[in-house]
Amino acid sequence: MPIATVNPANGETLKTYEAMGAEELERRLQLAEATFRTYRLSGFVDRGRLLLQAANLLEEDQQDIARVMTTEMGKPVKQARAEAAKCAKAMRWYAERAEGLLADERPAAADVEDSGASRALVRYRPLGPVLAVMPWNFPLWQVIRFAAPALMAGNVGLLKHASNVPQTALYLEDLFHRAGFTEGCFQTLLIGSGAVDEILRDERVKAATLTGSEPAGRAVAAASGEMVKKTVLELGGSDPFVVMPSADLDRAARVAVTARVQNNGQSCIAAKRFIVHSDVYDAFAERFTEGMKALKVGDPLEEETEVGPLASEQGRADLEELVDDARRSGAAVLCGGERPEGSGWYYPPTVLAGVTREMRIHREEAFGPVATLYRAADLDEAVLIANDSPFGLSSNVWTTDEGEVDRFVRDIEAGGVFFNGMTASHPAFPFGGVKRSGYGRELSGHGIREFCNITTVWHGA
């Protein structure tokens, strides 16, 4: 697979890069190992100072890097700027809080005495070089939410980014170097996916994190499992968006549109399956469909654009197959559903109704601006439909009934339940899923501890 920037708005190849050879890859692995030996001894104050400088530089670069992201993978430039700002925020969050999140833990005095110790504690120590295999859909954010906590914990990072966002990948390496991190603290590896297995099996690499497809996650987990290495996987999602009768329908429909088409619909935590109580189904479906129809599709570099092209030609073809399969099996197309003419990998905002379990789109993730509508007779059926998916990343529920809130929190199979609002990631809250959406957590204190050696320190009496 070529390592190239191909503008999805017109299919034009803008830049092409040669993959790193074995000699350069070996140099970088050696550098990561050597750098870790000294970087792990640095303190939180020094690491935080460097990370804050990286955040400052990113804010200065916000306009330029936003345009790079948009030309590489097609997200509307306003959203690209917001992504850069979010990354700076997360870096500051970890720079300011990492020391507290990784502070020594003191067991209860009675437990220390019972163990026969004079004193004891739990200390978090870094593991070493961590390989991050990252996706193209949020080319800055996905990396920063790994890199910020990993660097603050004293680890060093090796980034294998998606092959269609090489400029963003190289920018990230340069950003950390300009901030003052030594060269081996964060390195971008311009390599194809075929080289990942060998790196995972290298003894110098101590752990791995992947955000991406289920097949990629299985491959990374298998290789890491053979080498007995820690992994964190954030894979696909087909998040439910449940609307109950007590919901504010106007607001729920407006948020539903944004929740479905954020990042051109190419987000693992985008709402994809809209499960609506029968009492309000027709009213919600009308509002939601009109909102999807009204979206402005166009050049992602234009400020007023709300939906740009899909990131790749293959991605659009895959989405079309899901829609066509549903249509052939009896689904009603309430809007969209037809590829527009012209250049670029555009696909219109689309709403499908009457989706059944036999349709592929019911079981597979639709990575693009396509929504499926389901009618639920009551809360029990809404939960059944929500959980009838191999994925369990996050979920959205619209209700003002506290009894229903408790039921959904108890019964929905997902890593998050967001009430009366859209699923979003924030550095303060853990992020991750269950079932085939992966395992482990990113962000918050849970995320920074994923790649730490949780060490018991015990002193005899």
Short mmCIF file of N, CA and C in Angstrom, two decimals, residues 392-394 413-417 430 432-434 441:
data_model
loop_
_atom_site.label_atom_id
_atom_site.label_comp_id
_atom_site.label_asym_id
_atom_site.label_seq_id
_atom_site.Cartn_x
_atom_site.Cartn_y
_atom_site.Cartn_z
N GLY A 392 -19.72 -2.87 21.16
CA GLY A 392 -20.18 -2.27 22.40
C GLY A 392 -19.27 -1.13 22.82
N LEU A 393 -19.16 -0.12 21.95
CA LEU A 393 -18.24 0.98 22.24
C LEU A 393 -18.91 2.01 23.16
N SER A 394 -19.92 2.72 22.66
CA SER A 394 -20.64 3.66 23.50
C SER A 394 -22.12 3.61 23.13
N GLU A 413 -24.99 -2.84 26.86
CA GLU A 413 -23.65 -3.42 26.78
C GLU A 413 -22.74 -2.48 25.99
N ALA A 414 -22.08 -1.58 26.69
CA ALA A 414 -21.22 -0.60 26.04
C ALA A 414 -20.26 -0.01 27.07
N GLY A 415 -19.20 0.61 26.57
CA GLY A 415 -18.23 1.24 27.45
C GLY A 415 -18.67 2.59 27.96
N GLY A 416 -19.77 3.11 27.45
CA GLY A 416 -20.27 4.40 27.90
C GLY A 416 -21.76 4.52 27.62
N VAL A 417 -22.47 5.25 28.48
CA VAL A 417 -23.88 5.55 28.25
C VAL A 417 -24.04 7.06 28.43
N PRO A 430 -12.76 7.79 31.15
CA PRO A 430 -12.20 6.64 30.42
C PRO A 430 -12.96 6.37 29.13
N GLY A 432 -13.37 3.50 25.92
CA GLY A 432 -13.11 2.17 25.40
C GLY A 432 -14.40 1.37 25.38
N GLY A 433 -14.33 0.14 24.90
CA GLY A 433 -15.55 -0.63 24.73
C GLY A 433 -15.47 -2.05 25.23
N VAL A 434 -16.53 -2.79 24.92
CA VAL A 434 -16.62 -4.21 25.26
C VAL A 434 -17.00 -4.97 23.97
N ARG A 441 -8.62 0.70 28.29
CA ARG A 441 -9.18 2.04 28.30
C ARG A 441 -8.12 3.08 27.96
#
